[in-house]
PDB file of C-alpha atoms in Angstrom:
ATOM      1  CA  UNK A   1      23.360  -0.666  32.982  1.00 51.00           C
ATOM      2  CA  UNK A   2      23.113   1.501  29.843  1.00 56.00           C
ATOM      3  CA  UNK A   3      19.819   2.333  28.476  1.00 55.00           C
ATOM      4  CA  UNK A   4      18.967   0.939  24.977  1.00 62.00           C
ATOM      5  CA  UNK A   5      17.433   3.439  22.639  1.00 61.00           C
ATOM      6  CA  UNK A   6      14.447   2.614  20.511  1.00 66.00           C
ATOM      7  CA  UNK A   7      13.715   5.175  17.832  1.00 65.00           C
ATOM      8  CA  UNK A   8      10.204   5.546  16.595  1.00 62.00           C
ATOM      9  CA  UNK A   9      10.844   7.264  13.245  1.00 60.00           C
ATOM     10  CA  UNK A  10       8.098   8.306  11.030  1.00 60.00           C
ATOM     11  CA  UNK A  11       8.595  10.620   8.054  1.00 55.00           C
ATOM     12  CA  UNK A  12      12.127  10.662   6.567  1.00 54.00           C
ATOM     13  CA  UNK A  13      13.417   8.694   3.552  1.00 59.00           C
ATOM     14  CA  UNK A  14      10.146   8.448   1.582  1.00 63.00           C
ATOM     15  CA  UNK A  15       8.960  11.912   0.564  1.00 66.00           C
ATOM     16  CA  UNK A  16      10.960  14.456   2.596  1.00 76.00           C
ATOM     17  CA  UNK A  17      13.174  16.871   0.605  1.00 79.00           C
ATOM     18  CA  UNK A  18      16.100  16.244   3.012  1.00 84.00           C
ATOM     19  CA  UNK A  19      17.625  13.338   5.036  1.00 86.00           C
ATOM     20  CA  UNK A  20      17.579  15.175   8.462  1.00 89.00           C
ATOM     21  CA  UNK A  21      15.523  12.383  10.293  1.00 87.00           C
ATOM     22  CA  UNK A  22      17.498   9.632   8.665  1.00 86.00           C
ATOM     23  CA  UNK A  23      20.820  11.249   9.572  1.00 87.00           C
ATOM     24  CA  UNK A  24      19.518  11.681  13.105  1.00 87.00           C
ATOM     25  CA  UNK A  25      18.552   8.134  13.474  1.00 84.00           C
ATOM     26  CA  UNK A  26      21.840   6.704  12.004  1.00 86.00           C
ATOM     27  CA  UNK A  27      23.898   9.008  14.076  1.00 86.00           C
ATOM     28  CA  UNK A  28      22.029   7.775  17.278  1.00 83.00           C
ATOM     29  CA  UNK A  29      22.793   4.134  16.338  1.00 82.00           C
ATOM     30  CA  UNK A  30      26.453   4.899  17.116  1.00 82.00           C
ATOM     31  CA  UNK A  31      27.788   2.028  14.949  1.00 84.00           C
ATOM     32  CA  UNK A  32      29.127   1.848  11.392  1.00 87.00           C
ATOM     33  CA  UNK A  33      26.624  -0.677  10.025  1.00 89.00           C
ATOM     34  CA  UNK A  34      23.385  -0.241  12.079  1.00 88.00           C
ATOM     35  CA  UNK A  35      20.549  -2.619  11.757  1.00 86.00           C
ATOM     36  CA  UNK A  36      17.398  -0.730  10.565  1.00 86.00           C
ATOM     37  CA  UNK A  37      13.849  -2.266  10.632  1.00 84.00           C
ATOM     38  CA  UNK A  38      11.086  -0.800   8.676  1.00 84.00           C
ATOM     39  CA  UNK A  39       7.413  -1.177   9.687  1.00 78.00           C
ATOM     40  CA  UNK A  40       5.492  -0.132   6.686  1.00 78.00           C
ATOM     41  CA  UNK A  41       2.029  -0.591   8.363  1.00 70.00           C
ATOM     42  CA  UNK A  42       0.550   2.845   7.450  1.00 65.00           C
ATOM     43  CA  UNK A  43       1.089   2.097   3.723  1.00 67.00           C
ATOM     44  CA  UNK A  44      -0.363  -1.251   3.969  1.00 66.00           C
ATOM     45  CA  UNK A  45       3.149  -2.804   3.289  1.00 68.00           C
ATOM     46  CA  UNK A  46       3.216  -1.304  -0.153  1.00 76.00           C
ATOM     47  CA  UNK A  47       5.953  -3.064  -2.057  1.00 81.00           C
ATOM     48  CA  UNK A  48       7.296   0.105  -3.687  1.00 85.00           C
ATOM     49  CA  UNK A  49       7.626   1.754  -0.379  1.00 84.00           C
ATOM     50  CA  UNK A  50       9.406  -1.217   1.166  1.00 86.00           C
ATOM     51  CA  UNK A  51      11.760  -1.396  -1.759  1.00 90.00           C
ATOM     52  CA  UNK A  52      12.563   2.300  -1.399  1.00 88.00           C
ATOM     53  CA  UNK A  53      13.355   1.847   2.149  1.00 88.00           C
ATOM     54  CA  UNK A  54      15.820  -0.973   1.438  1.00 91.00           C
ATOM     55  CA  UNK A  55      17.534   0.912  -1.422  1.00 91.00           C
ATOM     56  CA  UNK A  56      17.833   4.084   0.762  1.00 89.00           C
ATOM     57  CA  UNK A  57      19.233   2.584   3.856  1.00 90.00           C
ATOM     58  CA  UNK A  58      21.258  -0.317   2.257  1.00 92.00           C
ATOM     59  CA  UNK A  59      22.892   2.486   0.124  1.00 91.00           C
ATOM     60  CA  UNK A  60      23.850   4.280   3.396  1.00 91.00           C
ATOM     61  CA  UNK A  61      25.669   1.143   4.689  1.00 93.00           C
ATOM     62  CA  UNK A  62      22.844  -0.238   6.867  1.00 92.00           C
ATOM     63  CA  UNK A  63      21.735  -3.776   7.425  1.00 90.00           C
ATOM     64  CA  UNK A  64      18.075  -3.505   6.529  1.00 90.00           C
ATOM     65  CA  UNK A  65      14.999  -5.440   7.213  1.00 88.00           C
ATOM     66  CA  UNK A  66      11.234  -4.977   7.305  1.00 86.00           C
ATOM     67  CA  UNK A  67       8.364  -6.511   9.121  1.00 79.00           C
ATOM     68  CA  UNK A  68       5.122  -6.913   7.163  1.00 74.00           C
ATOM     69  CA  UNK A  69       1.831  -6.763   9.071  1.00 65.00           C
ATOM     70  CA  UNK A  70      -0.295  -6.979   5.968  1.00 59.00           C
ATOM     71  CA  UNK A  71      -0.235  -8.867   2.681  1.00 52.00           C
ATOM     72  CA  UNK A  72      -1.956  -6.527   0.212  1.00 41.00           C
ATOM     73  CA  UNK A  73      -1.874  -6.363  -3.554  1.00 38.00           C
ATOM     74  CA  UNK A  74      -2.744  -2.658  -3.569  1.00 36.00           C
ATOM     75  CA  UNK A  75      -0.530   0.281  -2.627  1.00 39.00           C
ATOM     76  CA  UNK A  76      -2.782   1.744   0.089  1.00 38.00           C
ATOM     77  CA  UNK A  77      -5.463   1.157   2.543  1.00 38.00           C
ATOM     78  CA  UNK A  78      -8.047   3.383   1.058  1.00 41.00           C
ATOM     79  CA  UNK A  79      -9.921   0.701  -0.852  1.00 41.00           C
ATOM     80  CA  UNK A  80     -10.497  -1.105   2.534  1.00 42.00           C
ATOM     81  CA  UNK A  81     -12.145   1.814   4.208  1.00 49.00           C
ATOM     82  CA  UNK A  82     -10.982   4.193   6.861  1.00 53.00           C
ATOM     83  CA  UNK A  83      -8.032   3.590   9.187  1.00 53.00           C
ATOM     84  CA  UNK A  84      -8.994   1.379  12.048  1.00 57.00           C
ATOM     85  CA  UNK A  85      -7.024   0.667  15.291  1.00 57.00           C
ATOM     86  CA  UNK A  86      -4.535  -2.135  15.150  1.00 59.00           C
ATOM     87  CA  UNK A  87      -4.823  -3.355  18.725  1.00 59.00           C
ATOM     88  CA  UNK A  88      -2.092  -5.968  18.892  1.00 58.00           C
ATOM     89  CA  UNK A  89       1.012  -4.022  18.327  1.00 63.00           C
ATOM     90  CA  UNK A  90       4.567  -5.255  18.619  1.00 66.00           C
ATOM     91  CA  UNK A  91       5.008  -4.387  22.364  1.00 71.00           C
ATOM     92  CA  UNK A  92       8.176  -2.334  21.730  1.00 74.00           C
ATOM     93  CA  UNK A  93       6.730   0.495  23.836  1.00 79.00           C
ATOM     94  CA  UNK A  94       3.788   0.516  26.301  1.00 82.00           C
ATOM     95  CA  UNK A  95       0.447   1.936  25.064  1.00 87.00           C
ATOM     96  CA  UNK A  96      -0.463   2.629  21.550  1.00 88.00           C
ATOM     97  CA  UNK A  97       0.897   4.620  18.550  1.00 85.00           C
ATOM     98  CA  UNK A  98      -0.673   6.751  15.818  1.00 87.00           C
ATOM     99  CA  UNK A  99       1.586   7.550  12.899  1.00 84.00           C
ATOM    100  CA  UNK A 100       1.076  10.372  10.457  1.00 84.00           C
ATOM    101  CA  UNK A 101      -1.087  12.138  13.055  1.00 90.00           C
ATOM    102  CA  UNK A 102      -1.215  15.413  11.174  1.00 90.00           C
ATOM    103  CA  UNK A 103      -0.973  13.880   7.663  1.00 85.00           C
ATOM    104  CA  UNK A 104      -4.599  12.726   7.039  1.00 83.00           C
ATOM    105  CA  UNK A 105      -7.878  14.414   8.181  1.00 88.00           C
ATOM    106  CA  UNK A 106      -9.192  11.200   9.771  1.00 87.00           C
ATOM    107  CA  UNK A 107      -6.139  10.174  11.761  1.00 87.00           C
ATOM    108  CA  UNK A 108      -6.338  12.585  14.714  1.00 92.00           C
ATOM    109  CA  UNK A 109     -10.072  12.260  15.524  1.00 93.00           C
ATOM    110  CA  UNK A 110     -10.073   8.493  14.811  1.00 91.00           C
ATOM    111  CA  UNK A 111      -7.108   7.976  17.224  1.00 91.00           C
ATOM    112  CA  UNK A 112      -8.660  10.191  19.874  1.00 94.00           C
ATOM    113  CA  UNK A 113     -11.852   8.479  19.597  1.00 92.00           C
ATOM    114  CA  UNK A 114     -10.247   5.011  19.923  1.00 91.00           C
ATOM    115  CA  UNK A 115      -8.443   5.971  23.081  1.00 93.00           C
ATOM    116  CA  UNK A 116     -11.556   7.811  24.449  1.00 94.00           C
ATOM    117  CA  UNK A 117     -13.745   4.641  23.770  1.00 91.00           C
ATOM    118  CA  UNK A 118     -11.026   2.271  25.239  1.00 90.00           C
ATOM    119  CA  UNK A 119     -10.470   0.504  21.828  1.00 88.00           C
ATOM    120  CA  UNK A 120      -6.825   1.536  22.243  1.00 89.00           C
ATOM    121  CA  UNK A 121      -4.792   2.406  25.373  1.00 91.00           C
ATOM    122  CA  UNK A 122      -3.388   5.829  25.622  1.00 93.00           C
ATOM    123  CA  UNK A 123      -0.069   6.295  23.837  1.00 91.00           C
ATOM    124  CA  UNK A 124       1.768   8.388  21.378  1.00 91.00           C
ATOM    125  CA  UNK A 125       0.741  10.253  18.144  1.00 92.00           C
ATOM    126  CA  UNK A 126       3.548  11.485  15.914  1.00 90.00           C
ATOM    127  CA  UNK A 127       3.230  14.019  13.229  1.00 92.00           C
ATOM    128  CA  UNK A 128       4.927  13.548   9.890  1.00 88.00           C
ATOM    129  CA  UNK A 129       8.541  14.824   9.968  1.00 89.00           C
ATOM    130  CA  UNK A 130       8.914  14.071  13.776  1.00 92.00           C
ATOM    131  CA  UNK A 131      10.622  11.374  15.626  1.00 91.00           C
ATOM    132  CA  UNK A 132      10.645  10.248  19.230  1.00 90.00           C
ATOM    133  CA  UNK A 133      13.645   8.634  20.947  1.00 89.00           C
ATOM    134  CA  UNK A 134      12.633   6.275  23.726  1.00 87.00           C
ATOM    135  CA  UNK A 135      14.979   4.318  26.143  1.00 83.00           C
ATOM    136  CA  UNK A 136      13.626   1.684  28.401  1.00 81.00           C
ATOM    137  CA  UNK A 137      10.080   2.710  27.487  1.00 81.00           C
ATOM    138  CA  UNK A 138      10.644   6.305  28.512  1.00 87.00           C
ATOM    139  CA  UNK A 139      10.705   9.261  26.134  1.00 91.00           C
ATOM    140  CA  UNK A 140      14.141  10.825  25.890  1.00 90.00           C
ATOM    141  CA  UNK A 141      13.983  13.250  23.046  1.00 92.00           C
ATOM    142  CA  UNK A 142      11.650  14.578  20.296  1.00 94.00           C
ATOM    143  CA  UNK A 143      13.080  15.940  17.146  1.00 94.00           C
ATOM    144  CA  UNK A 144      11.632  17.265  13.985  1.00 93.00           C
ATOM    145  CA  UNK A 145      12.746  18.247  10.460  1.00 91.00           C
ATOM    146  CA  UNK A 146       9.675  20.402   9.938  1.00 90.00           C
ATOM    147  CA  UNK A 147       8.503  23.444  12.121  1.00 93.00           C
ATOM    148  CA  UNK A 148       5.223  22.663  13.898  1.00 93.00           C
ATOM    149  CA  UNK A 149       5.663  18.867  13.850  1.00 93.00           C
ATOM    150  CA  UNK A 150       6.013  16.890  17.088  1.00 93.00           C
ATOM    151  CA  UNK A 151       5.076  13.930  19.211  1.00 94.00           C
ATOM    152  CA  UNK A 152       1.874  14.056  21.258  1.00 96.00           C
ATOM    153  CA  UNK A 153       1.208  12.266  24.486  1.00 96.00           C
ATOM    154  CA  UNK A 154      -2.546  11.016  24.419  1.00 96.00           C
ATOM    155  CA  UNK A 155      -4.071   9.809  27.422  1.00 95.00           C
ATOM    156  CA  UNK A 156      -7.428   9.657  29.342  1.00 94.00           C
ATOM    157  CA  UNK A 157      -7.587  11.987  32.289  1.00 90.00           C
ATOM    158  CA  UNK A 158      -9.103  11.224  35.704  1.00 88.00           C
ATOM    159  CA  UNK A 159     -12.298  13.010  34.665  1.00 92.00           C
ATOM    160  CA  UNK A 160     -12.612  10.556  31.692  1.00 90.00           C
ATOM    161  CA  UNK A 161     -11.693  13.042  28.969  1.00 93.00           C
ATOM    162  CA  UNK A 162      -8.908  12.464  26.371  1.00 96.00           C
ATOM    163  CA  UNK A 163      -6.004  14.789  26.573  1.00 95.00           C
ATOM    164  CA  UNK A 164      -3.252  15.357  24.018  1.00 95.00           C
ATOM    165  CA  UNK A 165      -0.039  17.118  25.094  1.00 97.00           C
ATOM    166  CA  UNK A 166       2.483  18.206  22.443  1.00 97.00           C
ATOM    167  CA  UNK A 167       6.011  17.324  23.666  1.00 97.00           C
ATOM    168  CA  UNK A 168       8.822  19.778  23.495  1.00 97.00           C
ATOM    169  CA  UNK A 169      10.693  19.354  20.350  1.00 96.00           C
ATOM    170  CA  UNK A 170      14.138  20.015  18.878  1.00 96.00           C
ATOM    171  CA  UNK A 171      14.401  21.383  15.357  1.00 96.00           C
ATOM    172  CA  UNK A 172      17.044  19.525  13.248  1.00 94.00           C
ATOM    173  CA  UNK A 173      19.136  21.419  10.712  1.00 89.00           C
ATOM    174  CA  UNK A 174      19.105  24.667  12.459  1.00 81.00           C
TER     175      UNK A 174
END
């Protein structure tokens, strides 16, 4: 039975100066009109961000959709305090996920603390500009549009300490 890819893509269409991650994801879809779903949770489902996603990918011949996890009237989460774990994810992959791992000073220490304290299970932390490709729940490939960006495996070791391991990455556009 062929493995079905799931792409966890963060970074890309919004602020990047190129379309390397978008191109990679659409090529991996392997069909002329792929279905692309946007989970704008990190932006608090900011309407402008969602609209930009639809315009960008519909303009590239995709069937677009998005899944709102918040109903906010502001464009970010800052007025509501620091980022906190969202413990009831979608179940697409086992464990937890931290987007924008290197993008905000409080992301990395907050995620590591949440895993260490048991508020979240171990999982994946993705830097801006990187993407992980999973098939049947297993990591297949990590790509980046930006040198130094990658996907990190975060887990609690046998001694109870949190470990993060940067995954090997393939640089796009080189």
